PDB file of C-alpha atoms in Angstrom:
ATOM      1  CA  MET A   1     -16.002  99.745   8.668  1.00  0.00           C
ATOM      2  CA  PRO A   2     -12.222  99.377   9.097  1.00  0.00           C
ATOM      3  CA  LEU A   3     -10.669  96.016   9.856  1.00  0.00           C
ATOM      4  CA  GLU A   4      -9.327  95.266  13.319  1.00  0.00           C
ATOM      5  CA  ALA A   5      -5.771  96.516  13.827  1.00  0.00           C
ATOM      6  CA  GLY A   6      -4.061  93.125  14.178  1.00  0.00           C
ATOM      7  CA  LEU A   7      -6.127  91.347  11.539  1.00  0.00           C
ATOM      8  CA  LEU A   8      -4.220  92.738   8.574  1.00  0.00           C
ATOM      9  CA  ASP A   9      -0.938  91.581  10.131  1.00  0.00           C
ATOM     10  CA  ILE A  10      -1.960  87.924  10.013  1.00  0.00           C
ATOM     11  CA  LEU A  11      -3.831  87.806   6.691  1.00  0.00           C
ATOM     12  CA  ALA A  12      -2.079  86.680   3.506  1.00  0.00           C
ATOM     13  CA  CYS A  13      -3.079  86.208  -0.112  1.00  0.00           C
ATOM     14  CA  PRO A  14      -4.424  82.663  -0.567  1.00  0.00           C
ATOM     15  CA  ALA A  15      -2.969  82.510  -4.095  1.00  0.00           C
ATOM     16  CA  CYS A  16       0.666  83.521  -3.472  1.00  0.00           C
ATOM     17  CA  HIS A  17       0.887  83.954   0.344  1.00  0.00           C
ATOM     18  CA  ALA A  18       2.121  87.573   0.106  1.00  0.00           C
ATOM     19  CA  PRO A  19       0.901  90.149   2.656  1.00  0.00           C
ATOM     20  CA  LEU A  20      -2.292  92.101   1.955  1.00  0.00           C
ATOM     21  CA  LYS A  21      -2.745  95.868   2.157  1.00  0.00           C
ATOM     22  CA  ASP A  22      -5.965  97.709   2.907  1.00  0.00           C
ATOM     23  CA  ALA A  23      -7.128  99.565  -0.203  1.00  0.00           C
ATOM     24  CA  THR A  24     -10.572 100.378   1.101  1.00  0.00           C
ATOM     25  CA  ALA A  25     -12.520 102.960  -0.826  1.00  0.00           C
ATOM     26  CA  GLU A  26     -15.788 104.291   0.565  1.00  0.00           C
ATOM     27  CA  GLU A  27     -18.062 102.301  -1.730  1.00  0.00           C
ATOM     28  CA  MET A  28     -15.748  99.353  -2.450  1.00  0.00           C
ATOM     29  CA  PRO A  29     -13.726  97.995   0.496  1.00  0.00           C
ATOM     30  CA  GLU A  30     -11.029  95.528  -0.522  1.00  0.00           C
ATOM     31  CA  LEU A  31      -7.676  94.026   0.411  1.00  0.00           C
ATOM     32  CA  VAL A  32      -5.009  93.998  -2.289  1.00  0.00           C
ATOM     33  CA  CYS A  33      -2.161  91.505  -2.548  1.00  0.00           C
ATOM     34  CA  THR A  34       1.300  93.075  -2.389  1.00  0.00           C
ATOM     35  CA  GLY A  35       2.903  90.266  -4.403  1.00  0.00           C
ATOM     36  CA  ALA A  36       4.714  91.521  -7.523  1.00  0.00           C
ATOM     37  CA  ASP A  37       3.198  88.923  -9.845  1.00  0.00           C
ATOM     38  CA  CYS A  38      -0.214  88.563  -8.192  1.00  0.00           C
ATOM     39  CA  GLY A  39      -1.985  91.793  -7.207  1.00  0.00           C
ATOM     40  CA  LEU A  40      -5.408  90.215  -6.662  1.00  0.00           C
ATOM     41  CA  ALA A  41      -7.975  92.413  -4.889  1.00  0.00           C
ATOM     42  CA  TYR A  42     -10.219  90.624  -2.396  1.00  0.00           C
ATOM     43  CA  PRO A  43     -13.582  92.160  -1.418  1.00  0.00           C
ATOM     44  CA  VAL A  44     -14.549  92.974   2.158  1.00  0.00           C
ATOM     45  CA  ARG A  45     -18.254  92.380   2.773  1.00  0.00           C
ATOM     46  CA  ASP A  46     -19.877  93.558   6.009  1.00  0.00           C
ATOM     47  CA  GLY A  47     -16.423  93.947   7.545  1.00  0.00           C
ATOM     48  CA  ILE A  48     -15.398  90.376   6.666  1.00  0.00           C
ATOM     49  CA  PRO A  49     -12.608  89.758   4.116  1.00  0.00           C
ATOM     50  CA  VAL A  50     -13.643  87.256   1.429  1.00  0.00           C
ATOM     51  CA  LEU A  51     -10.337  85.523   0.725  1.00  0.00           C
ATOM     52  CA  LEU A  52     -11.482  83.299  -2.122  1.00  0.00           C
ATOM     53  CA  VAL A  53      -9.466  83.414  -5.335  1.00  0.00           C
ATOM     54  CA  ASP A  54     -12.681  82.960  -7.353  1.00  0.00           C
ATOM     55  CA  GLU A  55     -14.147  86.120  -5.751  1.00  0.00           C
ATOM     56  CA  ALA A  56     -11.009  88.241  -6.248  1.00  0.00           C
ATOM     57  CA  ARG A  57     -10.704  90.975  -8.850  1.00  0.00           C
ATOM     58  CA  ARG A  58      -7.773  90.675 -11.244  1.00  0.00           C
ATOM     59  CA  PRO A  59      -5.381  93.644 -11.489  1.00  0.00           C
ATOM     60  CA  ALA A  60      -6.086  96.133 -14.249  1.00  0.00           C
TER      61      ALA A  60
END
């Protein structure tokens, strides 16, 4: 389920406050931080972004 059109415009990474980009794969929807030093990937569960640093996946 894609996020609402305007939602991505107002969301930011809670760790570094950089914008997020939608990197949704079919089985693993997530929002990825665009910050150069951050890059955390936040899960999207049931169409709701979980913007908790403790739940985020670290960049590879």
